[in-house]
Amino acid sequence: MSMHRFRLLFTASMLHMSFVSSLGFSEAPPRPVVRSFDRSLNLDTAPTTSASASVGDLNSDGFLDIVLARGRHWPESNRVLLGDGAGNFAGVALGPSPDRTYSAALADLNGDGSLDVVVGYDTGRSSVFFNDGSGHRFVETAWNDGVGAVYGLAVGDFNGDGWPDIVTARSEGLNAIWFSDPIKDETLNASP
């Protein structure tokens, strides 16, 4: 190989490495690390009939918070656990009274930038808890037809209108998508 060709290849290789490095990538991907999950932090002081857990930043402080959906067939209070980023959590009740929650999901349903909480109940209509941004003050509103138990739910924009919709997995009721529609009373949508 000529010295000129070697210099061209070496220069091209250095440019490639420099470009890849400037993008934040390394030449070789890091090796996966096997982790254990032996250490734990109890989130309750006594056993409960919890059904699911959801994670997101409910108070916009940059730290993950937890919503524990509790109750299933027996009334219990759902819990919001606000995290401090160091593995510590302060809990508040979600909703004014115990209910029979099977599932929960977090999403910004009203476009205010704060995660709201969608819960699915064992019986009756389920609830959306609109978050005021603090992670501990919510406005509750009912959704769905109240038929069957909502064992699972997820949130996504299924009709392409830019607003999140709710999909349910139910027993004794048809699985369905509940589409987000504007409230007809514009006084409820008015800014304070």
PDB file of C-alpha atoms in Angstrom:
ATOM      1  CA  MET A   1       0.000   0.000   0.000  1.00  0.00           C
ATOM      2  CA  SER A   2       1.348   3.386  -0.929  1.00  0.00           C
ATOM      3  CA  MET A   3       2.009   5.951   1.777  1.00  0.00           C
ATOM      4  CA  HIS A   4      -0.429   8.380   0.107  1.00  0.00           C
ATOM      5  CA  ARG A   5      -3.256   5.805   0.160  1.00  0.00           C
ATOM      6  CA  PHE A   6      -2.462   4.932   3.774  1.00  0.00           C
ATOM      7  CA  ARG A   7      -2.698   8.630   4.763  1.00  0.00           C
ATOM      8  CA  LEU A   8      -6.083   8.943   2.995  1.00  0.00           C
ATOM      9  CA  LEU A   9      -7.466   5.860   4.755  1.00  0.00           C
ATOM     10  CA  PHE A  10      -6.079   6.994   8.105  1.00  0.00           C
ATOM     11  CA  THR A  11      -7.537  10.507   7.641  1.00  0.00           C
ATOM     12  CA  ALA A  12     -10.935   9.101   6.590  1.00  0.00           C
ATOM     13  CA  SER A  13     -10.939   6.796   9.601  1.00  0.00           C
ATOM     14  CA  MET A  14     -10.104   9.681  11.958  1.00  0.00           C
ATOM     15  CA  LEU A  15     -12.853  11.848  10.408  1.00  0.00           C
ATOM     16  CA  HIS A  16     -15.354   9.001  10.857  1.00  0.00           C
ATOM     17  CA  MET A  17     -14.353   8.520  14.514  1.00  0.00           C
ATOM     18  CA  SER A  18     -14.505  12.280  15.116  1.00  0.00           C
ATOM     19  CA  PHE A  19     -17.974  12.519  13.514  1.00  0.00           C
ATOM     20  CA  VAL A  20     -19.299   9.508  15.445  1.00  0.00           C
ATOM     21  CA  SER A  21     -17.807  10.897  18.661  1.00  0.00           C
ATOM     22  CA  SER A  22     -19.397  14.325  18.043  1.00  0.00           C
ATOM     23  CA  LEU A  23     -22.803  12.616  17.877  1.00  0.00           C
ATOM     24  CA  GLY A  24     -22.262  11.149  21.323  1.00  0.00           C
ATOM     25  CA  PHE A  25     -21.709   7.599  20.105  1.00  0.00           C
ATOM     26  CA  SER A  26     -18.673   5.490  20.741  1.00  0.00           C
ATOM     27  CA  GLU A  27     -17.256   3.103  18.175  1.00  0.00           C
ATOM     28  CA  ALA A  28     -18.237   0.022  20.149  1.00  0.00           C
ATOM     29  CA  PRO A  29     -21.525  -0.149  22.020  1.00  0.00           C
ATOM     30  CA  PRO A  30     -21.172  -0.656  25.753  1.00  0.00           C
ATOM     31  CA  ARG A  31     -21.477  -4.205  26.983  1.00  0.00           C
ATOM     32  CA  PRO A  32     -24.758  -5.035  28.717  1.00  0.00           C
ATOM     33  CA  VAL A  33     -24.489  -5.368  32.473  1.00  0.00           C
ATOM     34  CA  VAL A  34     -26.421  -8.004  34.359  1.00  0.00           C
ATOM     35  CA  ARG A  35     -28.162  -6.411  37.339  1.00  0.00           C
ATOM     36  CA  SER A  36     -29.772  -7.903  40.430  1.00  0.00           C
ATOM     37  CA  PHE A  37     -32.895  -6.612  42.135  1.00  0.00           C
ATOM     38  CA  ASP A  38     -32.400  -7.936  45.660  1.00  0.00           C
ATOM     39  CA  ARG A  39     -32.646  -4.626  47.538  1.00  0.00           C
ATOM     40  CA  SER A  40     -36.152  -3.177  48.107  1.00  0.00           C
ATOM     41  CA  LEU A  41     -38.017  -0.264  49.646  1.00  0.00           C
ATOM     42  CA  ASN A  42     -41.447  -0.962  51.131  1.00  0.00           C
ATOM     43  CA  LEU A  43     -43.995   1.576  49.911  1.00  0.00           C
ATOM     44  CA  ASP A  44     -46.698   0.561  52.408  1.00  0.00           C
ATOM     45  CA  THR A  45     -46.644  -0.181  56.142  1.00  0.00           C
ATOM     46  CA  ALA A  46     -49.038  -3.147  55.770  1.00  0.00           C
ATOM     47  CA  PRO A  47     -50.092  -5.488  52.931  1.00  0.00           C
ATOM     48  CA  THR A  48     -52.815  -4.119  50.639  1.00  0.00           C
ATOM     49  CA  THR A  49     -54.790  -5.342  47.650  1.00  0.00           C
ATOM     50  CA  SER A  50     -52.805  -3.314  45.143  1.00  0.00           C
ATOM     51  CA  ALA A  51     -53.491  -3.976  41.484  1.00  0.00           C
ATOM     52  CA  SER A  52     -50.991  -1.916  39.480  1.00  0.00           C
ATOM     53  CA  ALA A  53     -48.311   0.753  39.645  1.00  0.00           C
ATOM     54  CA  SER A  54     -47.648   3.628  37.243  1.00  0.00           C
ATOM     55  CA  VAL A  55     -44.582   5.863  37.105  1.00  0.00           C
ATOM     56  CA  GLY A  56     -44.138   9.453  35.900  1.00  0.00           C
ATOM     57  CA  ASP A  57     -43.247  12.965  37.062  1.00  0.00           C
ATOM     58  CA  LEU A  58     -46.548  14.255  38.495  1.00  0.00           C
ATOM     59  CA  ASN A  59     -45.226  17.481  40.054  1.00  0.00           C
ATOM     60  CA  SER A  60     -42.694  18.498  37.356  1.00  0.00           C
ATOM     61  CA  ASP A  61     -39.727  18.477  39.729  1.00  0.00           C
ATOM     62  CA  GLY A  62     -37.695  16.186  37.477  1.00  0.00           C
ATOM     63  CA  PHE A  63     -38.063  13.140  39.732  1.00  0.00           C
ATOM     64  CA  LEU A  64     -40.164  10.030  39.197  1.00  0.00           C
ATOM     65  CA  ASP A  65     -43.352   9.646  41.205  1.00  0.00           C
ATOM     66  CA  ILE A  66     -45.507   6.523  41.653  1.00  0.00           C
ATOM     67  CA  VAL A  67     -49.262   5.948  41.506  1.00  0.00           C
ATOM     68  CA  LEU A  68     -50.417   2.783  43.283  1.00  0.00           C
ATOM     69  CA  ALA A  69     -53.798   1.550  42.052  1.00  0.00           C
ATOM     70  CA  ARG A  70     -55.359  -0.256  44.992  1.00  0.00           C
ATOM     71  CA  GLY A  71     -58.564  -1.974  45.946  1.00  0.00           C
ATOM     72  CA  ARG A  72     -59.540  -4.452  43.245  1.00  0.00           C
ATOM     73  CA  HIS A  73     -62.653  -6.067  44.785  1.00  0.00           C
ATOM     74  CA  TRP A  74     -62.416  -4.221  48.123  1.00  0.00           C
ATOM     75  CA  PRO A  75     -62.477  -0.452  48.616  1.00  0.00           C
ATOM     76  CA  GLU A  76     -59.036   1.035  49.292  1.00  0.00           C
ATOM     77  CA  SER A  77     -57.511   4.431  48.637  1.00  0.00           C
ATOM     78  CA  ASN A  78     -55.231   4.839  45.642  1.00  0.00           C
ATOM     79  CA  ARG A  79     -51.928   6.477  46.523  1.00  0.00           C
ATOM     80  CA  VAL A  80     -49.673   9.046  44.898  1.00  0.00           C
ATOM     81  CA  LEU A  81     -46.075   8.767  46.086  1.00  0.00           C
ATOM     82  CA  LEU A  82     -44.049  11.868  45.226  1.00  0.00           C
ATOM     83  CA  GLY A  83     -40.355  11.061  44.822  1.00  0.00           C
ATOM     84  CA  ASP A  84     -37.385  13.222  45.745  1.00  0.00           C
ATOM     85  CA  GLY A  85     -34.920  11.569  43.342  1.00  0.00           C
ATOM     86  CA  ALA A  86     -33.010   9.888  46.186  1.00  0.00           C
ATOM     87  CA  GLY A  87     -35.379   6.944  46.652  1.00  0.00           C
ATOM     88  CA  ASN A  88     -37.628   8.645  49.220  1.00  0.00           C
ATOM     89  CA  PHE A  89     -41.376   9.088  48.694  1.00  0.00           C
ATOM     90  CA  ALA A  90     -44.101  11.141  50.388  1.00  0.00           C
ATOM     91  CA  GLY A  91     -47.593   9.672  49.969  1.00  0.00           C
ATOM     92  CA  VAL A  92     -50.985  11.290  49.519  1.00  0.00           C
ATOM     93  CA  ALA A  93     -54.367   9.731  48.775  1.00  0.00           C
ATOM     94  CA  LEU A  94     -55.685   9.978  45.214  1.00  0.00           C
ATOM     95  CA  GLY A  95     -59.363  10.818  45.377  1.00  0.00           C
ATOM     96  CA  PRO A  96     -61.705  11.694  48.207  1.00  0.00           C
ATOM     97  CA  SER A  97     -62.680   8.154  49.177  1.00  0.00           C
ATOM     98  CA  PRO A  98     -61.638   4.502  48.765  1.00  0.00           C
ATOM     99  CA  ASP A  99     -62.663   2.705  45.586  1.00  0.00           C
ATOM    100  CA  ARG A 100     -62.093  -0.598  43.791  1.00  0.00           C
ATOM    101  CA  THR A 101     -59.320   0.243  41.345  1.00  0.00           C
ATOM    102  CA  TYR A 102     -57.840  -2.387  39.046  1.00  0.00           C
ATOM    103  CA  SER A 103     -55.702  -0.338  36.695  1.00  0.00           C
ATOM    104  CA  ALA A 104     -54.098   3.082  36.283  1.00  0.00           C
ATOM    105  CA  ALA A 105     -52.172   4.996  33.625  1.00  0.00           C
ATOM    106  CA  LEU A 106     -50.525   8.416  33.457  1.00  0.00           C
ATOM    107  CA  ALA A 107     -50.819  10.865  30.555  1.00  0.00           C
ATOM    108  CA  ASP A 108     -51.394  14.568  29.953  1.00  0.00           C
ATOM    109  CA  LEU A 109     -55.048  14.340  28.931  1.00  0.00           C
ATOM    110  CA  ASN A 110     -55.923  18.047  28.845  1.00  0.00           C
ATOM    111  CA  GLY A 111     -52.772  19.568  27.332  1.00  0.00           C
ATOM    112  CA  ASP A 112     -51.689  21.582  30.379  1.00  0.00           C
ATOM    113  CA  GLY A 113     -48.262  19.918  30.583  1.00  0.00           C
ATOM    114  CA  SER A 114     -49.038  17.942  33.755  1.00  0.00           C
ATOM    115  CA  LEU A 115     -49.561  14.199  33.913  1.00  0.00           C
ATOM    116  CA  ASP A 116     -53.116  13.219  34.802  1.00  0.00           C
ATOM    117  CA  VAL A 117     -54.166   9.873  36.292  1.00  0.00           C
ATOM    118  CA  VAL A 118     -56.650   7.530  34.586  1.00  0.00           C
ATOM    119  CA  VAL A 119     -58.038   4.748  36.766  1.00  0.00           C
ATOM    120  CA  GLY A 120     -60.214   1.756  35.917  1.00  0.00           C
ATOM    121  CA  TYR A 121     -62.582   0.386  38.531  1.00  0.00           C
ATOM    122  CA  ASP A 122     -63.940  -3.071  39.312  1.00  0.00           C
ATOM    123  CA  THR A 123     -67.515  -1.777  39.174  1.00  0.00           C
ATOM    124  CA  GLY A 124     -69.213   1.380  37.919  1.00  0.00           C
ATOM    125  CA  ARG A 125     -67.816   4.234  35.864  1.00  0.00           C
ATOM    126  CA  SER A 126     -64.082   4.820  36.089  1.00  0.00           C
ATOM    127  CA  SER A 127     -62.325   8.141  36.784  1.00  0.00           C
ATOM    128  CA  VAL A 128     -59.820  10.581  35.364  1.00  0.00           C
ATOM    129  CA  PHE A 129     -58.015  12.684  37.949  1.00  0.00           C
ATOM    130  CA  PHE A 130     -56.885  15.931  36.295  1.00  0.00           C
ATOM    131  CA  ASN A 131     -53.665  17.071  37.988  1.00  0.00           C
ATOM    132  CA  ASP A 132     -53.216  20.773  38.802  1.00  0.00           C
ATOM    133  CA  GLY A 133     -49.442  20.266  38.412  1.00  0.00           C
ATOM    134  CA  SER A 134     -48.687  19.834  42.109  1.00  0.00           C
ATOM    135  CA  GLY A 135     -49.079  16.042  42.105  1.00  0.00           C
ATOM    136  CA  HIS A 136     -51.371  16.180  45.142  1.00  0.00           C
ATOM    137  CA  ARG A 137     -54.435  18.179  44.010  1.00  0.00           C
ATOM    138  CA  PHE A 138     -56.696  16.588  41.402  1.00  0.00           C
ATOM    139  CA  VAL A 139     -60.131  17.203  39.869  1.00  0.00           C
ATOM    140  CA  GLU A 140     -62.003  13.939  39.351  1.00  0.00           C
ATOM    141  CA  THR A 141     -64.319  13.278  36.408  1.00  0.00           C
ATOM    142  CA  ALA A 142     -66.028  10.035  35.358  1.00  0.00           C
ATOM    143  CA  TRP A 143     -65.458   8.244  32.060  1.00  0.00           C
ATOM    144  CA  ASN A 144     -66.694   5.043  30.333  1.00  0.00           C
ATOM    145  CA  ASP A 145     -70.104   3.335  30.500  1.00  0.00           C
ATOM    146  CA  GLY A 146     -69.598   1.557  33.830  1.00  0.00           C
ATOM    147  CA  VAL A 147     -70.059  -1.909  32.305  1.00  0.00           C
ATOM    148  CA  GLY A 148     -67.699  -4.620  33.535  1.00  0.00           C
ATOM    149  CA  ALA A 149     -64.406  -4.337  35.344  1.00  0.00           C
ATOM    150  CA  VAL A 150     -61.557  -2.358  33.745  1.00  0.00           C
ATOM    151  CA  TYR A 151     -58.671  -4.780  34.355  1.00  0.00           C
ATOM    152  CA  GLY A 152     -56.248  -2.982  32.079  1.00  0.00           C
ATOM    153  CA  LEU A 153     -56.003   0.350  30.311  1.00  0.00           C
ATOM    154  CA  ALA A 154     -53.575   2.375  28.251  1.00  0.00           C
ATOM    155  CA  VAL A 155     -53.536   5.855  26.770  1.00  0.00           C
ATOM    156  CA  GLY A 156     -52.666   6.933  23.216  1.00  0.00           C
ATOM    157  CA  ASP A 157     -53.952   9.032  20.326  1.00  0.00           C
ATOM    158  CA  PHE A 158     -55.869   6.391  18.376  1.00  0.00           C
ATOM    159  CA  ASN A 159     -57.758   8.686  15.972  1.00  0.00           C
ATOM    160  CA  GLY A 160     -54.991  11.153  15.091  1.00  0.00           C
ATOM    161  CA  ASP A 161     -56.689  14.265  16.494  1.00  0.00           C
ATOM    162  CA  GLY A 162     -53.747  15.145  18.770  1.00  0.00           C
ATOM    163  CA  TRP A 163     -55.560  14.229  21.997  1.00  0.00           C
ATOM    164  CA  PRO A 164     -54.974  11.095  24.093  1.00  0.00           C
ATOM    165  CA  ASP A 165     -57.703   8.464  24.118  1.00  0.00           C
ATOM    166  CA  ILE A 166     -58.189   5.580  26.574  1.00  0.00           C
ATOM    167  CA  VAL A 167     -58.237   1.893  25.562  1.00  0.00           C
ATOM    168  CA  THR A 168     -59.620  -0.676  27.990  1.00  0.00           C
ATOM    169  CA  ALA A 169     -59.368  -4.407  28.610  1.00  0.00           C
ATOM    170  CA  ARG A 170     -62.523  -5.391  30.496  1.00  0.00           C
ATOM    171  CA  SER A 171     -64.344  -8.394  31.850  1.00  0.00           C
ATOM    172  CA  GLU A 172     -68.118  -8.618  31.482  1.00  0.00           C
ATOM    173  CA  GLY A 173     -67.970  -5.645  29.108  1.00  0.00           C
ATOM    174  CA  LEU A 174     -66.668  -5.091  25.607  1.00  0.00           C
ATOM    175  CA  ASN A 175     -63.066  -3.983  25.263  1.00  0.00           C
ATOM    176  CA  ALA A 176     -63.188  -0.479  23.836  1.00  0.00           C
ATOM    177  CA  ILE A 177     -61.433   2.773  23.005  1.00  0.00           C
ATOM    178  CA  TRP A 178     -62.862   5.850  24.705  1.00  0.00           C
ATOM    179  CA  PHE A 179     -62.157   8.889  22.530  1.00  0.00           C
ATOM    180  CA  SER A 180     -61.289  12.277  24.000  1.00  0.00           C
ATOM    181  CA  ASP A 181     -63.864  14.898  23.053  1.00  0.00           C
ATOM    182  CA  PRO A 182     -64.115  18.561  24.087  1.00  0.00           C
ATOM    183  CA  ILE A 183     -66.591  19.366  26.826  1.00  0.00           C
ATOM    184  CA  LYS A 184     -69.588  21.150  25.323  1.00  0.00           C
ATOM    185  CA  ASP A 185     -69.815  23.722  28.161  1.00  0.00           C
ATOM    186  CA  GLU A 186     -67.089  26.219  27.221  1.00  0.00           C
ATOM    187  CA  THR A 187     -67.172  27.786  30.697  1.00  0.00           C
ATOM    188  CA  LEU A 188     -65.499  24.588  31.946  1.00  0.00           C
ATOM    189  CA  ASN A 189     -62.703  25.014  29.370  1.00  0.00           C
ATOM    190  CA  ALA A 190     -62.120  28.717  30.143  1.00  0.00           C
ATOM    191  CA  SER A 191     -58.733  29.697  31.583  1.00  0.00           C
ATOM    192  CA  PRO A 192     -58.822  31.132  35.123  1.00  0.00           C
TER     193      PRO A 192
END
